[in-house]
């Protein structure tokens, strides 16, 4: 038996995992035994994506959580994603392999400051329409009128009647992208993603010089200077579909590096020969990898299913308030 140090495991002690165990087999056995599913985001390590029942973008994973018949959801993603799955399934157990897997966007939008911001923009008792990116806490969701993801934000904001004041939080880059697309002014919370803001315009220009025929596919969490260079801007699933559909052999991908596993796998399955080139971050670091997403490991997925923890819990009243804007999003998507 070896002891693996597993920071963030609720037991607070290193967990002993028998090294002779085949973790993939064990996860498959536990899924069956517990009637559990594993939902994984594209930014998870490849070995986690490979044991998942659904791999997708934030919207697809919320939709999968909303319709699952499983009794247990193991959410291989970050905290706000697992929280959303729990809000949609208050009577099911939702486990997150590492409870400390957060998100710079969610962490940069504290509910008290968010409530004060809404109050500041409420004039003569007229409350603005509050649109929040799904990358936020349950408390922030509960204060919002609509929840959106990178794949439906444009469609949902477009349905808000003209003349209504809109507050958009917490990602200023996604907000600016929507604002530009719709020609609609919004008040923006000044949050950003620590991963997507590290992509450098200068390095992207140099990369494009070396691969002039390769289109640039970028996530809307990137800064406007980077998005200006993109041939396509969309969610992780949008990037994946576009990358496969484009005729070019070489594709430049400007998002978290975990998506390369899904891209390569999908291209191989479709029998398409492609080279995916990850956009370089500013410094020579691995900062195109999300440190929060990467806290989850296959070992922690196994332990979460075995021990049924760390489990997501919230007050029932908070879940009820946060559910309304999520349900609106699902209905409008
Ligand atoms: P999508 O997969 O919905 O595009 O979101 C990206 C992201 O940053 C999730 O944290
Ligand atoms: Fe949050 Fe950015 Fe990580 Fe996504 S990639 S979870 S937005 S910090």
mmCIF file of C-alpha atoms and ligand atoms in Angstrom:
data_model
loop_
_atom_site.group_PDB
_atom_site.id
_atom_site.type_symbol
_atom_site.label_atom_id
_atom_site.label_comp_id
_atom_site.label_asym_id
_atom_site.label_seq_id
_atom_site.Cartn_x
_atom_site.Cartn_y
_atom_site.Cartn_z
ATOM 1 C CA UNK A 1 0.000 0.000 0.000
ATOM 2 C CA UNK A 2 1.273 3.486 -0.818
ATOM 3 C CA UNK A 3 0.116 6.717 0.695
ATOM 4 C CA UNK A 4 -0.551 9.478 -1.770
ATOM 5 C CA UNK A 5 -0.623 12.992 -0.359
ATOM 6 C CA UNK A 6 -4.012 14.316 -1.387
ATOM 7 C CA UNK A 7 -4.344 17.968 -0.524
ATOM 8 C CA UNK A 8 -7.947 19.020 -0.158
ATOM 9 C CA UNK A 9 -9.321 15.605 0.750
ATOM 10 C CA UNK A 10 -11.788 16.196 3.568
ATOM 11 C CA UNK A 11 -10.266 13.539 5.768
ATOM 12 C CA UNK A 12 -7.194 15.755 5.973
ATOM 13 C CA UNK A 13 -4.908 12.715 5.861
ATOM 14 C CA UNK A 14 -3.029 11.051 3.084
ATOM 15 C CA UNK A 15 -5.223 8.401 1.518
ATOM 16 C CA UNK A 16 -3.919 4.895 1.147
ATOM 17 C CA UNK A 17 -4.542 3.489 -2.288
ATOM 18 C CA UNK A 18 -3.473 -0.048 -3.051
ATOM 19 C CA UNK A 19 -1.012 0.378 -5.969
ATOM 20 C CA UNK A 20 -2.176 -2.912 -7.491
ATOM 21 C CA UNK A 21 -5.643 -1.405 -8.082
ATOM 22 C CA UNK A 22 -6.570 -0.544 -11.630
ATOM 23 C CA UNK A 23 -8.150 2.856 -11.032
ATOM 24 C CA UNK A 24 -10.106 2.843 -14.301
ATOM 25 C CA UNK A 25 -11.646 -0.545 -13.417
ATOM 26 C CA UNK A 26 -12.345 0.566 -9.845
ATOM 27 C CA UNK A 27 -14.049 3.755 -11.024
ATOM 28 C CA UNK A 28 -16.178 1.736 -13.470
ATOM 29 C CA UNK A 29 -17.106 -0.686 -10.643
ATOM 30 C CA UNK A 30 -18.008 2.131 -8.227
ATOM 31 C CA UNK A 31 -20.077 3.934 -10.857
ATOM 32 C CA UNK A 32 -22.153 0.798 -11.333
ATOM 33 C CA UNK A 33 -22.401 0.019 -7.619
ATOM 34 C CA UNK A 34 -23.533 3.522 -6.693
ATOM 35 C CA UNK A 35 -25.500 4.321 -9.874
ATOM 36 C CA UNK A 36 -23.106 7.241 -10.337
ATOM 37 C CA UNK A 37 -21.983 9.255 -13.321
ATOM 38 C CA UNK A 38 -18.776 11.179 -13.844
ATOM 39 C CA UNK A 39 -19.132 14.545 -15.571
ATOM 40 C CA UNK A 40 -15.842 16.062 -16.755
ATOM 41 C CA UNK A 41 -14.906 19.415 -18.208
ATOM 42 C CA UNK A 42 -12.517 19.626 -21.185
ATOM 43 C CA UNK A 43 -9.877 21.204 -18.929
ATOM 44 C CA UNK A 44 -9.490 18.014 -16.890
ATOM 45 C CA UNK A 45 -6.496 15.747 -17.430
ATOM 46 C CA UNK A 46 -6.922 13.218 -20.230
ATOM 47 C CA UNK A 47 -7.146 10.207 -17.891
ATOM 48 C CA UNK A 48 -10.126 11.818 -16.129
ATOM 49 C CA UNK A 49 -11.837 12.705 -19.420
ATOM 50 C CA UNK A 50 -11.425 9.057 -20.458
ATOM 51 C CA UNK A 51 -13.385 7.679 -17.473
ATOM 52 C CA UNK A 52 -16.163 10.284 -17.739
ATOM 53 C CA UNK A 53 -19.693 9.554 -18.936
ATOM 54 C CA UNK A 54 -20.013 13.072 -20.325
ATOM 55 C CA UNK A 55 -17.185 15.437 -21.287
ATOM 56 C CA UNK A 56 -18.334 18.890 -22.267
ATOM 57 C CA UNK A 57 -18.409 22.651 -21.846
ATOM 58 C CA UNK A 58 -20.144 24.307 -18.894
ATOM 59 C CA UNK A 59 -23.558 24.338 -20.566
ATOM 60 C CA UNK A 60 -23.432 20.700 -21.690
ATOM 61 C CA UNK A 61 -22.363 19.606 -18.215
ATOM 62 C CA UNK A 62 -25.201 21.583 -16.576
ATOM 63 C CA UNK A 63 -27.635 20.049 -19.084
ATOM 64 C CA UNK A 64 -26.264 16.571 -18.366
ATOM 65 C CA UNK A 65 -26.649 17.196 -14.612
ATOM 66 C CA UNK A 66 -30.228 18.413 -15.137
ATOM 67 C CA UNK A 67 -31.326 15.278 -16.946
ATOM 68 C CA UNK A 68 -29.357 12.492 -15.299
ATOM 69 C CA UNK A 69 -31.150 9.548 -13.695
ATOM 70 C CA UNK A 70 -28.039 8.650 -11.688
ATOM 71 C CA UNK A 71 -28.158 8.852 -7.876
ATOM 72 C CA UNK A 72 -24.645 10.252 -7.560
ATOM 73 C CA UNK A 73 -22.793 12.849 -9.636
ATOM 74 C CA UNK A 74 -19.013 12.948 -9.426
ATOM 75 C CA UNK A 75 -18.162 16.321 -10.951
ATOM 76 C CA UNK A 76 -14.649 16.455 -12.367
ATOM 77 C CA UNK A 77 -14.434 20.194 -12.760
ATOM 78 C CA UNK A 78 -14.331 23.158 -10.408
ATOM 79 C CA UNK A 79 -16.459 24.145 -7.426
ATOM 80 C CA UNK A 80 -19.012 26.390 -9.186
ATOM 81 C CA UNK A 81 -19.748 23.588 -11.682
ATOM 82 C CA UNK A 82 -20.388 21.004 -8.958
ATOM 83 C CA UNK A 83 -22.451 23.579 -7.060
ATOM 84 C CA UNK A 84 -24.609 24.124 -10.177
ATOM 85 C CA UNK A 85 -25.109 20.348 -10.484
ATOM 86 C CA UNK A 86 -26.189 20.212 -6.824
ATOM 87 C CA UNK A 87 -28.626 23.129 -7.241
ATOM 88 C CA UNK A 88 -30.183 21.199 -10.123
ATOM 89 C CA UNK A 89 -30.255 18.007 -8.015
ATOM 90 C CA UNK A 90 -30.883 18.975 -4.389
ATOM 91 C CA UNK A 91 -31.770 15.387 -3.439
ATOM 92 C CA UNK A 92 -28.764 13.721 -5.090
ATOM 93 C CA UNK A 93 -25.230 13.422 -3.808
ATOM 94 C CA UNK A 94 -22.738 15.553 -5.751
ATOM 95 C CA UNK A 95 -19.069 14.951 -5.046
ATOM 96 C CA UNK A 96 -16.135 17.068 -6.240
ATOM 97 C CA UNK A 97 -12.786 15.204 -6.263
ATOM 98 C CA UNK A 98 -10.976 18.216 -4.736
ATOM 99 C CA UNK A 99 -13.097 20.655 -2.775
ATOM 100 C CA UNK A 100 -10.473 23.397 -3.129
ATOM 101 C CA UNK A 101 -10.742 23.466 -6.937
ATOM 102 C CA UNK A 102 -11.981 27.054 -7.282
ATOM 103 C CA UNK A 103 -11.996 29.618 -10.095
ATOM 104 C CA UNK A 104 -10.470 33.105 -10.263
ATOM 105 C CA UNK A 105 -13.701 34.476 -11.732
ATOM 106 C CA UNK A 106 -15.920 33.057 -8.987
ATOM 107 C CA UNK A 107 -13.408 33.982 -6.258
ATOM 108 C CA UNK A 108 -13.124 37.553 -7.574
ATOM 109 C CA UNK A 109 -16.837 38.225 -7.176
ATOM 110 C CA UNK A 110 -17.746 38.097 -3.462
ATOM 111 C CA UNK A 111 -21.523 38.101 -2.870
ATOM 112 C CA UNK A 112 -21.518 41.126 -0.506
ATOM 113 C CA UNK A 113 -19.647 43.350 -2.965
ATOM 114 C CA UNK A 114 -21.835 42.012 -5.778
ATOM 115 C CA UNK A 115 -25.034 42.886 -3.876
ATOM 116 C CA UNK A 116 -23.666 46.396 -3.188
ATOM 117 C CA UNK A 117 -22.835 46.796 -6.909
ATOM 118 C CA UNK A 118 -26.413 45.908 -7.880
ATOM 119 C CA UNK A 119 -27.684 48.344 -5.253
ATOM 120 C CA UNK A 120 -25.440 51.106 -6.640
ATOM 121 C CA UNK A 121 -26.999 50.626 -10.067
ATOM 122 C CA UNK A 122 -30.568 50.535 -8.745
ATOM 123 C CA UNK A 123 -31.932 54.008 -9.429
ATOM 124 C CA UNK A 124 -35.286 55.194 -8.075
ATOM 125 C CA UNK A 125 -36.145 51.630 -7.135
ATOM 126 C CA UNK A 126 -35.577 50.399 -10.695
ATOM 127 C CA UNK A 127 -33.328 47.346 -10.545
ATOM 128 C CA UNK A 128 -31.144 46.586 -13.566
ATOM 129 C CA UNK A 129 -31.204 43.156 -15.252
ATOM 130 C CA UNK A 130 -28.385 41.117 -13.718
ATOM 131 C CA UNK A 131 -26.691 38.618 -16.044
ATOM 132 C CA UNK A 132 -24.040 36.388 -14.491
ATOM 133 C CA UNK A 133 -21.604 34.042 -16.166
ATOM 134 C CA UNK A 134 -21.984 30.543 -14.695
ATOM 135 C CA UNK A 135 -18.422 30.926 -13.285
ATOM 136 C CA UNK A 136 -19.710 32.418 -10.017
ATOM 137 C CA UNK A 137 -20.801 31.233 -6.580
ATOM 138 C CA UNK A 138 -24.307 30.024 -5.695
ATOM 139 C CA UNK A 139 -24.803 33.236 -3.664
ATOM 140 C CA UNK A 140 -24.049 35.369 -6.734
ATOM 141 C CA UNK A 141 -26.341 33.190 -8.852
ATOM 142 C CA UNK A 142 -29.101 33.745 -6.303
ATOM 143 C CA UNK A 143 -28.743 37.527 -6.807
ATOM 144 C CA UNK A 144 -28.889 37.226 -10.623
ATOM 145 C CA UNK A 145 -31.752 37.303 -13.124
ATOM 146 C CA UNK A 146 -30.036 35.145 -15.752
ATOM 147 C CA UNK A 147 -27.116 32.736 -15.736
ATOM 148 C CA UNK A 148 -25.209 32.365 -18.998
ATOM 149 C CA UNK A 149 -22.259 30.374 -20.289
ATOM 150 C CA UNK A 150 -19.814 31.208 -23.060
ATOM 151 C CA UNK A 151 -21.985 29.215 -25.494
ATOM 152 C CA UNK A 152 -25.330 30.949 -24.838
ATOM 153 C CA UNK A 153 -24.489 34.420 -23.470
ATOM 154 C CA UNK A 154 -25.033 36.168 -26.807
ATOM 155 C CA UNK A 155 -28.386 34.439 -27.401
ATOM 156 C CA UNK A 156 -29.676 35.177 -23.880
ATOM 157 C CA UNK A 157 -28.524 38.814 -23.662
ATOM 158 C CA UNK A 158 -30.063 39.420 -27.122
ATOM 159 C CA UNK A 159 -33.483 38.527 -25.660
ATOM 160 C CA UNK A 160 -33.394 41.221 -22.966
ATOM 161 C CA UNK A 161 -35.680 44.096 -24.048
ATOM 162 C CA UNK A 162 -33.910 47.199 -25.387
ATOM 163 C CA UNK A 163 -33.810 50.081 -22.954
ATOM 164 C CA UNK A 164 -33.206 47.857 -19.926
ATOM 165 C CA UNK A 165 -29.962 48.501 -18.053
ATOM 166 C CA UNK A 166 -27.830 45.326 -17.926
ATOM 167 C CA UNK A 167 -25.181 44.422 -15.366
ATOM 168 C CA UNK A 168 -22.810 41.671 -16.518
ATOM 169 C CA UNK A 169 -20.563 39.742 -14.111
ATOM 170 C CA UNK A 170 -17.971 38.518 -13.378
ATOM 171 C CA UNK A 171 -15.940 38.195 -16.626
ATOM 172 C CA UNK A 172 -15.192 41.562 -18.239
ATOM 173 C CA UNK A 173 -13.703 39.907 -21.350
ATOM 174 C CA UNK A 174 -16.736 37.739 -22.123
ATOM 175 C CA UNK A 175 -18.882 40.795 -21.338
ATOM 176 C CA UNK A 176 -16.911 43.025 -23.749
ATOM 177 C CA UNK A 177 -17.159 40.341 -26.450
ATOM 178 C CA UNK A 178 -20.975 40.159 -26.084
ATOM 179 C CA UNK A 179 -21.241 43.934 -25.902
ATOM 180 C CA UNK A 180 -19.372 44.244 -29.204
ATOM 181 C CA UNK A 181 -21.333 41.450 -30.927
ATOM 182 C CA UNK A 182 -24.727 42.852 -29.942
ATOM 183 C CA UNK A 183 -23.814 46.550 -29.972
ATOM 184 C CA UNK A 184 -25.407 46.745 -26.537
ATOM 185 C CA UNK A 185 -23.838 48.629 -23.623
ATOM 186 C CA UNK A 186 -23.555 46.744 -20.338
ATOM 187 C CA UNK A 187 -22.114 47.647 -16.920
ATOM 188 C CA UNK A 188 -19.254 45.231 -16.346
ATOM 189 C CA UNK A 189 -17.883 43.602 -13.199
ATOM 190 C CA UNK A 190 -14.076 43.759 -13.576
ATOM 191 C CA UNK A 191 -13.210 40.060 -13.218
ATOM 192 C CA UNK A 192 -11.026 37.868 -15.405
ATOM 193 C CA UNK A 193 -9.728 34.330 -15.746
ATOM 194 C CA UNK A 194 -6.130 33.875 -14.595
ATOM 195 C CA UNK A 195 -5.545 31.332 -17.359
ATOM 196 C CA UNK A 196 -7.050 33.101 -20.370
ATOM 197 C CA UNK A 197 -5.515 36.452 -19.535
ATOM 198 C CA UNK A 198 -2.002 34.974 -19.817
ATOM 199 C CA UNK A 199 -2.231 34.511 -23.582
ATOM 200 C CA UNK A 200 -0.009 37.072 -25.219
ATOM 201 C CA UNK A 201 -0.790 39.003 -28.388
ATOM 202 C CA UNK A 202 2.945 39.243 -29.201
ATOM 203 C CA UNK A 203 3.499 35.489 -28.925
ATOM 204 C CA UNK A 204 0.356 34.794 -30.927
ATOM 205 C CA UNK A 205 1.602 37.088 -33.719
ATOM 206 C CA UNK A 206 4.920 35.181 -33.744
ATOM 207 C CA UNK A 207 3.085 31.842 -33.797
ATOM 208 C CA UNK A 208 0.888 32.989 -36.677
ATOM 209 C CA UNK A 209 4.006 34.044 -38.632
ATOM 210 C CA UNK A 210 5.302 30.488 -38.296
ATOM 211 C CA UNK A 211 1.914 28.959 -39.227
ATOM 212 C CA UNK A 212 0.291 31.508 -41.559
ATOM 213 C CA UNK A 213 -2.377 29.104 -42.805
ATOM 214 C CA UNK A 214 -3.564 28.016 -39.354
ATOM 215 C CA UNK A 215 -6.799 29.631 -38.140
ATOM 216 C CA UNK A 216 -6.900 30.946 -34.571
ATOM 217 C CA UNK A 217 -9.745 29.572 -32.407
ATOM 218 C CA UNK A 218 -10.086 31.390 -29.086
ATOM 219 C CA UNK A 219 -12.203 31.320 -25.943
ATOM 220 C CA UNK A 220 -14.094 34.576 -25.140
ATOM 221 C CA UNK A 221 -12.428 34.759 -21.704
ATOM 222 C CA UNK A 222 -9.267 35.947 -23.552
ATOM 223 C CA UNK A 223 -8.415 39.654 -23.622
ATOM 224 C CA UNK A 224 -9.813 41.808 -26.490
ATOM 225 C CA UNK A 225 -6.344 42.190 -28.148
ATOM 226 C CA UNK A 226 -6.126 38.402 -28.436
ATOM 227 C CA UNK A 227 -9.748 38.014 -29.575
ATOM 228 C CA UNK A 228 -9.111 40.594 -32.306
ATOM 229 C CA UNK A 229 -6.753 38.100 -33.951
ATOM 230 C CA UNK A 230 -9.174 35.154 -33.748
ATOM 231 C CA UNK A 231 -10.928 33.559 -36.723
ATOM 232 C CA UNK A 232 -13.446 31.944 -34.363
ATOM 233 C CA UNK A 233 -14.475 32.815 -30.793
ATOM 234 C CA UNK A 234 -16.554 30.388 -28.766
ATOM 235 C CA UNK A 235 -16.921 27.984 -25.869
ATOM 236 C CA UNK A 236 -14.723 24.918 -25.487
ATOM 237 C CA UNK A 237 -17.297 22.803 -27.341
ATOM 238 C CA UNK A 238 -17.545 25.482 -30.037
ATOM 239 C CA UNK A 239 -13.763 25.401 -30.423
ATOM 240 C CA UNK A 240 -13.788 21.603 -30.648
ATOM 241 C CA UNK A 241 -16.537 21.483 -33.291
ATOM 242 C CA UNK A 242 -14.992 24.310 -35.314
ATOM 243 C CA UNK A 243 -11.514 22.760 -35.169
ATOM 244 C CA UNK A 244 -12.848 19.512 -36.645
ATOM 245 C CA UNK A 245 -14.991 21.227 -39.271
ATOM 246 C CA UNK A 246 -12.304 23.622 -40.568
ATOM 247 C CA UNK A 247 -10.527 22.449 -43.725
ATOM 248 C CA UNK A 248 -7.039 23.509 -42.524
ATOM 249 C CA UNK A 249 -4.721 20.813 -41.175
ATOM 250 C CA UNK A 250 -3.078 23.055 -38.580
ATOM 251 C CA UNK A 251 -5.216 24.824 -35.965
ATOM 252 C CA UNK A 252 -4.080 27.307 -33.314
ATOM 253 C CA UNK A 253 -6.007 26.831 -30.065
ATOM 254 C CA UNK A 254 -6.226 29.654 -27.519
ATOM 255 C CA UNK A 255 -7.713 28.148 -24.388
ATOM 256 C CA UNK A 256 -6.725 25.910 -21.471
ATOM 257 C CA UNK A 257 -4.422 23.089 -22.570
ATOM 258 C CA UNK A 258 -6.687 20.262 -21.357
ATOM 259 C CA UNK A 259 -8.802 20.622 -24.484
ATOM 260 C CA UNK A 260 -5.922 19.253 -26.592
ATOM 261 C CA UNK A 261 -6.679 15.746 -25.324
ATOM 262 C CA UNK A 262 -10.314 16.043 -26.430
ATOM 263 C CA UNK A 263 -9.316 17.599 -29.771
ATOM 264 C CA UNK A 264 -6.792 14.886 -30.565
ATOM 265 C CA UNK A 265 -9.168 12.131 -29.493
ATOM 266 C CA UNK A 266 -12.071 13.526 -31.544
ATOM 267 C CA UNK A 267 -9.883 13.992 -34.636
ATOM 268 C CA UNK A 268 -8.559 10.412 -34.325
ATOM 269 C CA UNK A 269 -12.096 9.036 -33.906
ATOM 270 C CA UNK A 270 -13.251 10.950 -36.977
ATOM 271 C CA UNK A 271 -10.182 9.762 -38.927
ATOM 272 C CA UNK A 272 -9.153 13.383 -39.614
ATOM 273 C CA UNK A 273 -5.482 14.283 -39.652
ATOM 274 C CA UNK A 274 -4.937 17.520 -37.737
ATOM 275 C CA UNK A 275 -2.219 19.267 -35.790
ATOM 276 C CA UNK A 276 -3.437 21.351 -32.876
ATOM 277 C CA UNK A 277 -1.059 24.092 -31.812
ATOM 278 C CA UNK A 278 -1.590 25.429 -28.277
ATOM 279 C CA UNK A 279 -1.175 29.207 -28.011
ATOM 280 C CA UNK A 280 1.774 30.103 -25.800
ATOM 281 C CA UNK A 281 1.227 32.038 -22.582
ATOM 282 C CA UNK A 282 3.152 35.262 -21.838
ATOM 283 C CA UNK A 283 5.955 33.690 -19.833
ATOM 284 C CA UNK A 284 7.616 30.327 -20.280
ATOM 285 C CA UNK A 285 5.364 28.687 -17.741
ATOM 286 C CA UNK A 286 2.547 26.162 -17.702
ATOM 287 C CA UNK A 287 0.076 28.978 -17.094
ATOM 288 C CA UNK A 288 -2.150 27.848 -19.946
ATOM 289 C CA UNK A 289 -3.142 25.104 -17.491
ATOM 290 C CA UNK A 290 -5.808 25.976 -14.934
ATOM 291 C CA UNK A 291 -4.313 25.312 -11.464
ATOM 292 C CA UNK A 292 -7.815 24.775 -10.073
ATOM 293 C CA UNK A 293 -8.958 22.273 -12.698
ATOM 294 C CA UNK A 294 -5.667 20.414 -12.339
ATOM 295 C CA UNK A 295 -6.221 19.840 -8.608
ATOM 296 C CA UNK A 296 -8.449 16.921 -9.564
ATOM 297 C CA UNK A 297 -6.635 13.688 -10.294
ATOM 298 C CA UNK A 298 -7.769 10.199 -11.258
ATOM 299 C CA UNK A 299 -6.884 9.062 -7.713
ATOM 300 C CA UNK A 300 -9.176 11.740 -6.245
ATOM 301 C CA UNK A 301 -11.990 10.776 -8.639
ATOM 302 C CA UNK A 302 -11.650 7.212 -7.372
ATOM 303 C CA UNK A 303 -11.597 8.318 -3.707
ATOM 304 C CA UNK A 304 -14.578 10.646 -4.189
ATOM 305 C CA UNK A 305 -16.627 7.739 -5.558
ATOM 306 C CA UNK A 306 -15.334 5.314 -2.936
ATOM 307 C CA UNK A 307 -15.805 7.604 0.100
ATOM 308 C CA UNK A 308 -18.695 9.720 -1.252
ATOM 309 C CA UNK A 309 -16.840 12.875 -0.300
ATOM 310 C CA UNK A 310 -15.969 15.732 -0.561
ATOM 311 C CA UNK A 311 -19.693 16.309 -0.960
ATOM 312 C CA UNK A 312 -21.266 19.604 -2.045
ATOM 313 C CA UNK A 313 -23.821 20.899 0.448
ATOM 314 C CA UNK A 314 -25.743 24.184 0.597
ATOM 315 C CA UNK A 315 -28.707 25.577 2.525
ATOM 316 C CA UNK A 316 -31.978 24.564 0.814
ATOM 317 C CA UNK A 317 -33.133 28.187 0.701
ATOM 318 C CA UNK A 318 -29.982 29.249 -1.191
ATOM 319 C CA UNK A 319 -30.402 26.410 -3.684
ATOM 320 C CA UNK A 320 -33.995 27.456 -4.366
ATOM 321 C CA UNK A 321 -32.982 31.073 -5.044
ATOM 322 C CA UNK A 322 -30.031 30.083 -7.234
ATOM 323 C CA UNK A 323 -32.115 27.584 -9.213
ATOM 324 C CA UNK A 324 -34.443 30.182 -10.804
ATOM 325 C CA UNK A 325 -31.819 31.944 -13.022
ATOM 326 C CA UNK A 326 -30.199 28.592 -13.923
ATOM 327 C CA UNK A 327 -33.544 27.190 -15.040
ATOM 328 C CA UNK A 328 -34.130 30.323 -17.126
ATOM 329 C CA UNK A 329 -30.785 29.676 -18.824
ATOM 330 C CA UNK A 330 -31.628 26.041 -19.552
ATOM 331 C CA UNK A 331 -34.997 27.027 -20.991
ATOM 332 C CA UNK A 332 -33.433 29.676 -23.246
ATOM 333 C CA UNK A 333 -30.502 27.548 -24.446
HETATM 334 P P1 LIG B 1 -16.751 26.591 -21.321
HETATM 335 O O1 LIG B 1 -16.265 25.187 -21.330
HETATM 336 O O2 LIG B 1 -18.194 26.668 -21.007
HETATM 337 O O3 LIG B 1 -16.383 27.285 -22.596
HETATM 338 O O4 LIG B 1 -16.023 27.351 -20.112
HETATM 339 C C1 LIG B 1 -14.681 27.493 -19.994
HETATM 340 C C2 LIG B 1 -14.213 27.684 -18.607
HETATM 341 O O5 LIG B 1 -13.383 28.470 -18.320
HETATM 342 C C3 LIG B 1 -14.754 26.866 -17.559
HETATM 343 O O6 LIG B 1 -14.186 27.219 -16.398
HETATM 344 FE FE1 LIG B 2 -11.907 29.609 -13.742
HETATM 345 FE FE2 LIG B 2 -10.269 30.216 -15.722
HETATM 346 FE FE3 LIG B 2 -9.900 27.960 -14.406
HETATM 347 FE FE4 LIG B 2 -12.027 28.217 -16.019
HETATM 348 S S1 LIG B 2 -9.890 28.194 -16.629
HETATM 349 S S2 LIG B 2 -11.998 27.386 -13.945
HETATM 350 S S3 LIG B 2 -12.483 30.394 -15.765
HETATM 351 S S4 LIG B 2 -9.720 30.022 -13.543
#
